[in-house]
Coordinates of C-alpha atoms and ligand atoms in Angstrom, one line a residue:
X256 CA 0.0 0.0 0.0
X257 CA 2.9 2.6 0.9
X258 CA 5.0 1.3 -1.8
X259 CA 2.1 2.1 -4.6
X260 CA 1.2 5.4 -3.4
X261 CA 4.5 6.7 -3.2
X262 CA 5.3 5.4 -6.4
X263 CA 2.5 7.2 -7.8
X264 CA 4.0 10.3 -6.2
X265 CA 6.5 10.0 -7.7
X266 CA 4.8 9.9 -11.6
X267 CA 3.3 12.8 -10.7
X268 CA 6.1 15.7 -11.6
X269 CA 6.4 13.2 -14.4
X270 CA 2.9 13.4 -15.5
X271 CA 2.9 17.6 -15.2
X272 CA 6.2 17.5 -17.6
X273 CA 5.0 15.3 -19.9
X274 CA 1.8 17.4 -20.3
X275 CA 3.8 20.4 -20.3
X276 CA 5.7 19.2 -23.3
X277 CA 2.6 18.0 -24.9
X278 CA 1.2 20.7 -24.5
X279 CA 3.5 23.0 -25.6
X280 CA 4.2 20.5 -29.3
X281 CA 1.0 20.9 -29.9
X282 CA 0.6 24.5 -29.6
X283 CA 3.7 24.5 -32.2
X284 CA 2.2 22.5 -34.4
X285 CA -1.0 24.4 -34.6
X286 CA 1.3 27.2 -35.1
X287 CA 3.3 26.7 -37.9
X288 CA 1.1 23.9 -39.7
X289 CA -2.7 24.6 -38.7
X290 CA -3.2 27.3 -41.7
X291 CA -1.6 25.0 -44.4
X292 CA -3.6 22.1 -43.1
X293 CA -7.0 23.6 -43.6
X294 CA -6.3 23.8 -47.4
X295 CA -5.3 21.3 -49.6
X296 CA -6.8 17.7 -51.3
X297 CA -5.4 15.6 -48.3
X298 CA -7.0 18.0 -45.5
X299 CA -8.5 14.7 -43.8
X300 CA -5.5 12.8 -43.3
X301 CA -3.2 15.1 -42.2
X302 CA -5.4 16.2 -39.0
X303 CA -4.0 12.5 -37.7
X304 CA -1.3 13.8 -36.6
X305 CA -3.0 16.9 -35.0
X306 CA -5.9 14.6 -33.2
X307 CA -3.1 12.6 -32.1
X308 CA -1.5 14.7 -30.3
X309 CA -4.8 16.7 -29.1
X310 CA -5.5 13.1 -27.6
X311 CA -2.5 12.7 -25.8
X312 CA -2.9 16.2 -24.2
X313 CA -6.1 15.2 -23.0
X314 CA -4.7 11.9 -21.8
X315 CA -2.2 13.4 -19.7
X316 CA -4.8 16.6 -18.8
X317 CA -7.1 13.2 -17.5
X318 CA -4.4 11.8 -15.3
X319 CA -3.3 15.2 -13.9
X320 CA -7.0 15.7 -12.4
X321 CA -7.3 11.7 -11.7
X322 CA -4.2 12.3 -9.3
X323 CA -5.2 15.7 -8.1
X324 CA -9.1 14.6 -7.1
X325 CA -8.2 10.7 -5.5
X326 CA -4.6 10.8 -4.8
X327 CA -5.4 14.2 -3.1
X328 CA -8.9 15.3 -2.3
X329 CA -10.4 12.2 -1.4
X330 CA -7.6 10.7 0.7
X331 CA -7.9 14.3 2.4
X332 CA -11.9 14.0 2.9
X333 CA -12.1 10.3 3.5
X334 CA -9.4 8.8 4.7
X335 CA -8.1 6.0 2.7
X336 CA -7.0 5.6 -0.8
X337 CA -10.0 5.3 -3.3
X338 CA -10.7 2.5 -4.9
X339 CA -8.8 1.6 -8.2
X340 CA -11.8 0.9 -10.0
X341 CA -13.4 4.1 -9.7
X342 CA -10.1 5.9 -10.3
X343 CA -9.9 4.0 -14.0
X344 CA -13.8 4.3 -14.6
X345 CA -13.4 7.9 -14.1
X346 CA -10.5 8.1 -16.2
X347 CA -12.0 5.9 -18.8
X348 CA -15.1 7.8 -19.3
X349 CA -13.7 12.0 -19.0
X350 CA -10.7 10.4 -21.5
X351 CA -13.8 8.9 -23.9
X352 CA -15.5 12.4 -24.1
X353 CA -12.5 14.0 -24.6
X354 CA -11.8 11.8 -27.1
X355 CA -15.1 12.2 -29.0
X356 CA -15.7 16.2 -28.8
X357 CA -11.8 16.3 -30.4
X358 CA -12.8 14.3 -32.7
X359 CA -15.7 15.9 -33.4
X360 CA -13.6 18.9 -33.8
X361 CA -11.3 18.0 -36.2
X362 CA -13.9 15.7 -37.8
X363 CA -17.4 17.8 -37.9
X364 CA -18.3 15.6 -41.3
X365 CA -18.4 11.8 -40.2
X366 CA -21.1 10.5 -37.6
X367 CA -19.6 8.8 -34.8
X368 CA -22.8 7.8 -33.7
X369 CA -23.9 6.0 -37.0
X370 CA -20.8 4.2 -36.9
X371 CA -20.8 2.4 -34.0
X372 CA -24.8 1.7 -34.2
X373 CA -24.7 0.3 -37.9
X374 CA -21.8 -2.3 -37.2
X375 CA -24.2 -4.8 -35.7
X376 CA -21.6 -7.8 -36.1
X377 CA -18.8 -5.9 -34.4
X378 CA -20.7 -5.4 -31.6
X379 CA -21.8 -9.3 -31.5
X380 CA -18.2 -10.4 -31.7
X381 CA -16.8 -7.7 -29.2
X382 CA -20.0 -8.8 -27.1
X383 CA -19.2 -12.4 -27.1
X384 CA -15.0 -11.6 -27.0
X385 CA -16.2 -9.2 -23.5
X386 CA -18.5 -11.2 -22.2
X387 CA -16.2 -12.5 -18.5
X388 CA -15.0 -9.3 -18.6
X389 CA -18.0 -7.0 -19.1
X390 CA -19.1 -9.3 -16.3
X391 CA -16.8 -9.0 -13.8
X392 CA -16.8 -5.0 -14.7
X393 CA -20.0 -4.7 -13.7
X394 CA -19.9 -6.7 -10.6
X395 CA -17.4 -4.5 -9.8
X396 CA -19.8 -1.7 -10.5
X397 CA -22.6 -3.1 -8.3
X398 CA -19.6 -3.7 -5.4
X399 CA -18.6 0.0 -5.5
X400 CA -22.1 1.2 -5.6
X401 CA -23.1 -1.2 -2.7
X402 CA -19.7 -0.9 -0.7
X403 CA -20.6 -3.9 1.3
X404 CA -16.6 -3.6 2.2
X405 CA -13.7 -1.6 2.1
X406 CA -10.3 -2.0 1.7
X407 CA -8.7 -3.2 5.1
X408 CA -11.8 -5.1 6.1
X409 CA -11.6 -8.7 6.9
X410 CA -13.9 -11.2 4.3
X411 CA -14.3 -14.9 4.2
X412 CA -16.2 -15.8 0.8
X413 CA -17.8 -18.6 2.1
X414 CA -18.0 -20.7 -1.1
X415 CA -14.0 -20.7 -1.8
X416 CA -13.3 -20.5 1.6
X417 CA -11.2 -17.5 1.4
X418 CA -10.5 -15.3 4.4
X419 CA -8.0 -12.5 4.5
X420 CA -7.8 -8.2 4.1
X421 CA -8.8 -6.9 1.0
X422 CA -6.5 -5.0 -0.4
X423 CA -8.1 -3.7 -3.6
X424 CA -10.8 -4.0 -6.2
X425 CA -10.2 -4.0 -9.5
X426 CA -11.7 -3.9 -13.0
X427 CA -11.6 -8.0 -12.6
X428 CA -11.6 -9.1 -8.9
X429 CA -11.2 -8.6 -5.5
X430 CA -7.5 -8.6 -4.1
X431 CA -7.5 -10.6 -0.8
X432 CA -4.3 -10.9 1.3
X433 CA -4.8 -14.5 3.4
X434 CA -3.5 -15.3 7.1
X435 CA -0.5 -17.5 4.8
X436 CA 0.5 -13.8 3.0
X437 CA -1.1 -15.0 -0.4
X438 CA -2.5 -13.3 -2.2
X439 CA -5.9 -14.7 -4.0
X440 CA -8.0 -12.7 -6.4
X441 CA -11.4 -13.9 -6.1
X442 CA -13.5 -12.5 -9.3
X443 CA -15.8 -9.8 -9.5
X444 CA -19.0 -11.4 -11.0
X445 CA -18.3 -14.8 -8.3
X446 CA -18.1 -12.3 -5.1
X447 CA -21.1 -11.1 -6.5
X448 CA -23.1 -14.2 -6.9
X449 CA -22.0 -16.0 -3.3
X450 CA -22.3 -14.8 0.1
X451 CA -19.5 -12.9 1.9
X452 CA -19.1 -12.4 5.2
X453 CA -17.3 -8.7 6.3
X454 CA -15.9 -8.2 9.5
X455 CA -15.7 -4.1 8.6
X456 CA -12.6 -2.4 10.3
X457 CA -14.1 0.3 12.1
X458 CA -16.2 -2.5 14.1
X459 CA -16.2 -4.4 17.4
X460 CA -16.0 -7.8 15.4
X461 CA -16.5 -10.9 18.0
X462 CA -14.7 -14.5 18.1
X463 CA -15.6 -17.6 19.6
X464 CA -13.2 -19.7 21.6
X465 CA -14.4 -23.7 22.8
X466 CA -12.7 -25.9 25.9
X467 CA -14.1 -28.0 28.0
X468 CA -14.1 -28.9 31.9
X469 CA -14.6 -31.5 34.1
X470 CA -18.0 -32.0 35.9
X471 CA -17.0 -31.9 39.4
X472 CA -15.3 -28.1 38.6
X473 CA -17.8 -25.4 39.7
X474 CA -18.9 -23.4 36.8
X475 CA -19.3 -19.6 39.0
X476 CA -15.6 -19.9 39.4
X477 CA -15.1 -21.1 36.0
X478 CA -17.0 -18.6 34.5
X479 CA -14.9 -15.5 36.8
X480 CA -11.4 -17.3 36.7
X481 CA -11.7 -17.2 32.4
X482 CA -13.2 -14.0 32.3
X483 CA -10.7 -11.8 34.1
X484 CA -8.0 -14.1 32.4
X485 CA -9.4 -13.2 28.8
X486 CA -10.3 -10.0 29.3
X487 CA -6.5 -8.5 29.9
X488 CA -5.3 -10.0 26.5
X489 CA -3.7 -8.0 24.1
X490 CA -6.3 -7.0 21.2
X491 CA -9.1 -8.2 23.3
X492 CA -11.3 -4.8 23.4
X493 CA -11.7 -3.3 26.4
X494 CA -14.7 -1.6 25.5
X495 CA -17.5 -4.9 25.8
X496 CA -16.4 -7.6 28.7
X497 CA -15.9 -10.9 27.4
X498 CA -18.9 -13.6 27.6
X499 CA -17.6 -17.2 29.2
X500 CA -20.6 -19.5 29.1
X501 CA -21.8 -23.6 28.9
X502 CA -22.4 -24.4 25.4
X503 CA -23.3 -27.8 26.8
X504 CA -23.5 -30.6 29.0
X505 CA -21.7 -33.3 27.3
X506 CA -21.2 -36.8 27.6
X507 CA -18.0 -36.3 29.8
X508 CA -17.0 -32.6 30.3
X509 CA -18.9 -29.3 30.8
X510 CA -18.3 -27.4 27.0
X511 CA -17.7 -23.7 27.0
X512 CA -17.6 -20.7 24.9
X513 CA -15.5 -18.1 25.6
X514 CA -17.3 -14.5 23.4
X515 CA -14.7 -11.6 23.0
X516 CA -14.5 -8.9 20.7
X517 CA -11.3 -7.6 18.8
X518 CA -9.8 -4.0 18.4
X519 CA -8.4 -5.5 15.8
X520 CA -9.8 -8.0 14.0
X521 CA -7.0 -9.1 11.0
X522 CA -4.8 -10.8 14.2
X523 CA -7.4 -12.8 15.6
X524 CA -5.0 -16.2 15.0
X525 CA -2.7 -14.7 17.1
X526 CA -5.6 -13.2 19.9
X527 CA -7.5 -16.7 19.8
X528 CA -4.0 -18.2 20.6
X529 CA -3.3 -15.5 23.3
X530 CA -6.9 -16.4 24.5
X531 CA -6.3 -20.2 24.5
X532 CA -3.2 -19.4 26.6
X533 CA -4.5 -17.2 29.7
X534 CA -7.4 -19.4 30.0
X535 CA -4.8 -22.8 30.3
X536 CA -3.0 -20.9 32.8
X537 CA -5.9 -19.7 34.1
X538 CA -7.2 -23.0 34.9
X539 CA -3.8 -24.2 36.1
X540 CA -3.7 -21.6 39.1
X541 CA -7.6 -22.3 39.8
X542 CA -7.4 -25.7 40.3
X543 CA -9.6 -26.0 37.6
X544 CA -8.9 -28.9 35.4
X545 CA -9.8 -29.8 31.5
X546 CA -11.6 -32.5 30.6
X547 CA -10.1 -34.9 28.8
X548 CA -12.7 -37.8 26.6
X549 CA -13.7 -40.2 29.5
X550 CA -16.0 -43.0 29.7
X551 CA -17.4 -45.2 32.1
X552 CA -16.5 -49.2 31.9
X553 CA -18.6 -51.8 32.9
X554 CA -16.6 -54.9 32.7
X555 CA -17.7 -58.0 31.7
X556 CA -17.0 -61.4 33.7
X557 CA -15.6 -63.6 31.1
X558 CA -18.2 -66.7 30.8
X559 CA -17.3 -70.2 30.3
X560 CA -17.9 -72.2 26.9
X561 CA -21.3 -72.9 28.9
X562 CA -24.3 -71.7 27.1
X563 CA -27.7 -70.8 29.2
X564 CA -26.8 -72.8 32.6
X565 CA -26.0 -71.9 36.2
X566 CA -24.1 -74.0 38.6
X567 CA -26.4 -74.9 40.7
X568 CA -28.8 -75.8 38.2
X569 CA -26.1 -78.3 36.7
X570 CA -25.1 -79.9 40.3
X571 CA -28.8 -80.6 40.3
X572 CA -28.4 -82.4 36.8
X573 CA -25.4 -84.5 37.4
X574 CA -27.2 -85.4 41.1
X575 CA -29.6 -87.2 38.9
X576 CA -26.9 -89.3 36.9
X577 CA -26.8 -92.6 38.6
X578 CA -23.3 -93.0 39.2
X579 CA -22.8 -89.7 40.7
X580 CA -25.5 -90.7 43.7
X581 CA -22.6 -91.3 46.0
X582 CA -21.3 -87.6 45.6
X583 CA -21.9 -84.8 48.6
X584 CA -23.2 -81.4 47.7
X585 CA -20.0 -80.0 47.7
X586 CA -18.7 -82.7 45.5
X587 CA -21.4 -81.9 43.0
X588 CA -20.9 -78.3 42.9
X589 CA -16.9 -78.7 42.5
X590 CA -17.7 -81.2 39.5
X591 CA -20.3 -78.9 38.6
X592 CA -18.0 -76.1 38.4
X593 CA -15.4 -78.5 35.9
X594 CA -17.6 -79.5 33.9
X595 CA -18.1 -77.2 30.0
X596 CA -21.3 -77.4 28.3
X597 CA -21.5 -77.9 24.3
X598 CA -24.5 -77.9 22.4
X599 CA -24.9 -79.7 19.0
X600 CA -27.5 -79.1 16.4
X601 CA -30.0 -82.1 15.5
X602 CA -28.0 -84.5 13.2
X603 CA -24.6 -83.6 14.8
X604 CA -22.0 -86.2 15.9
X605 CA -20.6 -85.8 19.4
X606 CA -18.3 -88.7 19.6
X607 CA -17.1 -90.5 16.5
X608 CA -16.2 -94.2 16.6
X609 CA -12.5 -94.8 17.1
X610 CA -11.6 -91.2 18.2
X611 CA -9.1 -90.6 20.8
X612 CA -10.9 -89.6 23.8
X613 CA -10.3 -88.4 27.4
X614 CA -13.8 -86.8 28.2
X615 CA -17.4 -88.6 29.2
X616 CA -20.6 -86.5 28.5
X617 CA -24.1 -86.1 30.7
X618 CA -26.8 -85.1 28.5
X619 CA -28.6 -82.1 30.1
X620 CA -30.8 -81.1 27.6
X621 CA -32.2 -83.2 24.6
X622 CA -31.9 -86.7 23.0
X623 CA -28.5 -88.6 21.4
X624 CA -28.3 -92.0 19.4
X625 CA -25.7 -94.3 20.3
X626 CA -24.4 -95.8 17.0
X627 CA -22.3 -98.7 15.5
X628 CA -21.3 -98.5 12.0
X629 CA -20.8 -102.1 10.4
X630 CA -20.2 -102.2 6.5
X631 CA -20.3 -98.8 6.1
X632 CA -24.4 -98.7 7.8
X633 CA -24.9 -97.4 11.3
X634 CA -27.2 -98.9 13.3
X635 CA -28.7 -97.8 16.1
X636 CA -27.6 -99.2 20.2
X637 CA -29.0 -96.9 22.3
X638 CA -31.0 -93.7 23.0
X639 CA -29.5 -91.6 25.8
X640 CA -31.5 -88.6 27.2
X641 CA -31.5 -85.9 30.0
X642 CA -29.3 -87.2 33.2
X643 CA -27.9 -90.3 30.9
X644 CA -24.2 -90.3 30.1
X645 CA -21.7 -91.4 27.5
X646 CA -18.3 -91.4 26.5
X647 CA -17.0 -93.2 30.0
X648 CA -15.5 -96.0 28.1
X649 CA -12.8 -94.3 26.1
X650 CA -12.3 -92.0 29.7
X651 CA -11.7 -94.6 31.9
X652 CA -9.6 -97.1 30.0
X653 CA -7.9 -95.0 27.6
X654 CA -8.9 -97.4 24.7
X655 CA -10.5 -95.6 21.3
X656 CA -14.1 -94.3 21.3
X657 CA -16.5 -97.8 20.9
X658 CA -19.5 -96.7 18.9
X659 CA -20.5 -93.0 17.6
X660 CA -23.0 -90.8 19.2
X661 CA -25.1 -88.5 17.4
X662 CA -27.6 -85.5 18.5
X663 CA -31.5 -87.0 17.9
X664 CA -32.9 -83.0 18.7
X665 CA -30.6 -80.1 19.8
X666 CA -28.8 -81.3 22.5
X667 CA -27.0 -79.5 25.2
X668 CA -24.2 -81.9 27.1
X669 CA -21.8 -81.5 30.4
X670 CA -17.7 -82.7 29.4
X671 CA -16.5 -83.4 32.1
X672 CA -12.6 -83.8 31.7
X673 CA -9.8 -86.8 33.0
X674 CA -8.6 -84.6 36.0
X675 CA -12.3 -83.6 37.5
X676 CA -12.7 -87.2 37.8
X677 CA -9.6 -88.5 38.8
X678 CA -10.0 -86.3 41.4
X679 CA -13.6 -87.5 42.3
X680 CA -12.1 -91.3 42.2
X681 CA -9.5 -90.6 45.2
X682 CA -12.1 -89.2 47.4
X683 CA -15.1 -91.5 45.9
X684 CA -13.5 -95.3 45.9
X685 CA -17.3 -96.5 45.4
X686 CA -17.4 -94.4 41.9
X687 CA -14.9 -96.8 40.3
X688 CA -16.9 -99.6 41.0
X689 CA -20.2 -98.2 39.8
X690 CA -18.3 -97.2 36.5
X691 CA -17.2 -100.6 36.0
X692 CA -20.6 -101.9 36.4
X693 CA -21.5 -99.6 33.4
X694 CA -19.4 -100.0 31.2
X695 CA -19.4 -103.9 31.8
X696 CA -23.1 -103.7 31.0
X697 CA -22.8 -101.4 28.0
X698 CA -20.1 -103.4 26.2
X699 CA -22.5 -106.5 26.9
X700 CA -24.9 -104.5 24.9
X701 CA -22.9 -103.9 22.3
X702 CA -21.1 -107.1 21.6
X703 CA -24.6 -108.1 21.5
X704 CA -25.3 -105.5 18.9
X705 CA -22.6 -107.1 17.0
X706 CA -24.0 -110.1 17.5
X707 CA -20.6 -111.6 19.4
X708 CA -20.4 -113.9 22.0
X709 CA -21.7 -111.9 25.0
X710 CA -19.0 -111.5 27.6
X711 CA -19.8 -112.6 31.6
X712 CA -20.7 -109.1 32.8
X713 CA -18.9 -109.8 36.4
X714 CA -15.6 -111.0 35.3
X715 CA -15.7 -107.9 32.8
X716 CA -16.5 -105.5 35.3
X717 CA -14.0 -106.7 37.8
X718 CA -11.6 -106.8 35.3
X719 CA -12.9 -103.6 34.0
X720 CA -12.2 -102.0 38.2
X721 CA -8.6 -103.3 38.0
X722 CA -7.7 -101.8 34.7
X723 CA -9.5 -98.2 35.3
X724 CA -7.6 -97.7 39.2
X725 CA -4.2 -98.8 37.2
X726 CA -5.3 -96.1 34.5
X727 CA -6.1 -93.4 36.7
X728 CA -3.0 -94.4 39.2
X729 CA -5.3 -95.2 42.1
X730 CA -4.7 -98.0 44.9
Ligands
LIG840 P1 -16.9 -94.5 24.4 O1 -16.5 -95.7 23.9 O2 -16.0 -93.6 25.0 O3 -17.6 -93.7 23.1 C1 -18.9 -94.2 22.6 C2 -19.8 -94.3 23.7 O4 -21.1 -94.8 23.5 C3 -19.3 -95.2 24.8 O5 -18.1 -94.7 25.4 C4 -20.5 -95.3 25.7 O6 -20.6 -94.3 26.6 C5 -21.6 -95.3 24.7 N1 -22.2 -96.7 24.5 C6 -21.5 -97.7 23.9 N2 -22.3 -98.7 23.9 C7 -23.5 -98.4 24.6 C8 -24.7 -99.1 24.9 N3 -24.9 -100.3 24.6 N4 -25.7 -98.4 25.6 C9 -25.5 -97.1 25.9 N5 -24.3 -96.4 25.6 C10 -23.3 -97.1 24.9

């Protein structure tokens, strides 16, 4: 801004020489030529030279009074430079008149008028060639007319998301200096389509600063320990008292607003910084705290594989297996506690034939099919239901599984694991033997499935209780 207007101080003794000299050629060429110029067959073309330099006189005669009425008068009466646009339509249209009465002068016998009027097709093409520009010059018009801001006031045009001080309006655009010292040029006939917000100069413009606090701070003292802290701030007017308030009641903090108005509103990065600062501080010495993003946990107990059942409802379950009747309540509940449940969809196989296996099963919900498979068909041993069991055989004597089971309905079943029973066996010497009877029995039933010679069930079981203690390490 200084730099242009003292250069154009500096044109000026320029300007008054140059239309000095102009002048003065001129005058000498009227002199000496003028009377031999109004005679003669080429009269018309050798006023060129005279209009010519006529033209430039008033050229230079237009630039003298441009920089004696804006560079001068109006800075005087107003204040500030004026704007360039006005300086060049003023120039533009005094220079055009000047233009036209000289011509006029020197050329009485053709119609100016007519000519431009007649040449519809130059009109068209300089339309069309015009058409931005004619635009943009007369969104500049409208913006001068309008002033909706002046140099030195503080815009944002929303759509393009400009903000800076403009620094001049010209013939095409508006000259914006951003917070980044760019300069951006946003043009005349856009500014004048989209909204644009002005922060004027000579107002009390206003800025909004957010934190946040913790719940159990007292908002009073918030409220007075931010204000007095804001209000001593550089640029932060002194004339309105800032605002501190509760934009809301969030999820985990108290959110404020902190209101304060500028003196001067092109540094408010460097105020809402300053403001950011006093109220950390602020806060610090208070013993008022910030809030940082909390929430509040409620933990979940981590479940076992075990779908829908309690404890206690499964000690009652596994009461009702037969060869658990010896067990105490407190024996149940432990075995309850060891136990996993597992449900299988209808058609599922729990246990296939010749597995590995080191778990028995209690059914506690639904029906399962005990299976052999000769030749490739299975056929049907057993049905075991709620409080039956299965699985025992490959448990307790370590050999591979003997048949397949398979879920008739969904079924939900209790695994109970080698060490939950081992342990049961060294407190429960009666379990073995109950065991043994069972798996005597069902190995009857299934050599007589397979339609073998069906083993003496006594000799098996005994044999059976001998094998399981060795198996299991007991005495
Ligand atoms: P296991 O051999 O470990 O795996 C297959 C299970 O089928 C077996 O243990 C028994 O629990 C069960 N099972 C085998 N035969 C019969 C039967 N005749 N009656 C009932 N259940 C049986």
């Amino acid at each position: 801004m200084g730099t242009s207007s003292s250069a154009r101080r500096n044109r000026f003794p320029l300007m008054l020489l140059a239309t000095v000299a102009t002048g003065l050629g001129v005058y000498l060429f009227t002199l000496f030529f003028a009377a031999r110029l109004s005679e003669g067959p080429h009269t018309s073309f050798l006023k060129i030279p005279a209009v010519a330099l006529w033209a430039l006189l008033a050229y230079f005669t237009v630039r003298l009074v441009n920089a004696a009425l804006f560079d001068f008068a109006f800075r005087i009466r107003r204040g500030y430079e004026a704007p360039t646009l006005v300086r060049n339509i003023f120039t533009l249209v005094i220079f055009t008149v000047l233009f036209v009465l000289i011509f006029k002068w020197f050329y009485s016998e053709i119609n100016l008028g007519a000519l431009f009027t007649t040449s519809a097709i130059f009109g068209v093409i300089i339309g069309l060639a015009l058409q931005d520009t004619l635009g943009n010059f007369f969104s500049g018009i409208s913006l001068q007319a309008d002033r909706p801001f002046q140099i030195g006031d503080v815009i944002v045009v929303s759509q393009q998301k400009h903000t800076g001080v403009v620094e001049g309006i010209t013939w095409r655009a508006i000259k914006i200096r951003t917070f980044q010292n760019h300069i951006v040029l946003v043009s005349n006939s856009n500014a004048a389509k989209e909204a644009i917000e002005v922060a004027p100069r000579d107002n009390l413009n206003a800025r909004l600063i957010f934190f946040s606090t913790v719940y159990t701070d007292s908002p009073a003292k918030t409220i007075h320990v931010v204000r007095e802290a804001v209000r001593d701030a550089d640029n932060v007017s002194e004339k309105i008292t800032p605002i501190v308030r509760i934009r809301n009641l969030g999820e985990s903090s108290i959110e404020w607003e902190i209101k304060y108005w500028l003196e001067d509103y092109a540094k408010y990065n460097d105020t809402d910084a300053l403001v950011r600062q006093r109220t950390w501080y602020a806060l610090r010495r208070n013993g008022l705290t910030f809030a940082f993003p909390t929430r509040t946990l409620h933990l979940e107990r981590k479940v076992t594989a075990r779908p829908t059942t309690a404890e206690d409802e499964i000690a009652d379950r596994l009461s009702a297996v037969d060869v658990f009747a010896p067990l105490s309540t407190d024996e149940l509940r432990q075995l309850a506690m060891a136990t996993v449940g597992h449900v299988f969809a209808p058609g599922e196989t729990l246990i296939r034939a010749g597995d590995e296996g080191s778990s028995m099963f209690v059914v506690h919900n639904g029906r399962v099919q005990v299976q052999l498979t000769e030749s490739g068909k299975s056929r049907p041993v057993a049905v075991l239901s709620e409080g039956n069991f299965f699985g025992e055989m490959a448990l307790f004597t370590g050999e591979p599984r003997t048949a397949s089971v398979v879920a008739l309905e969904e079924t939900e079943v209790l695994e109970i694991g080698h060490a939950a029973m081992k342990h049961l066996f060294e407190t429960n010497p009666s379990l073995v033997e109950s065991i043994s009877w069972t798996i005597a029995e069902r190995r009857a039933g299934l050599a007589a499935s397979a339609e073998q010679a069906t083993p003496n069930s006594l000799a098996e079981s005994a044999g059976l209780l001998t094998s399981i203690k060795r198996f299991f390490g007991l005495r």
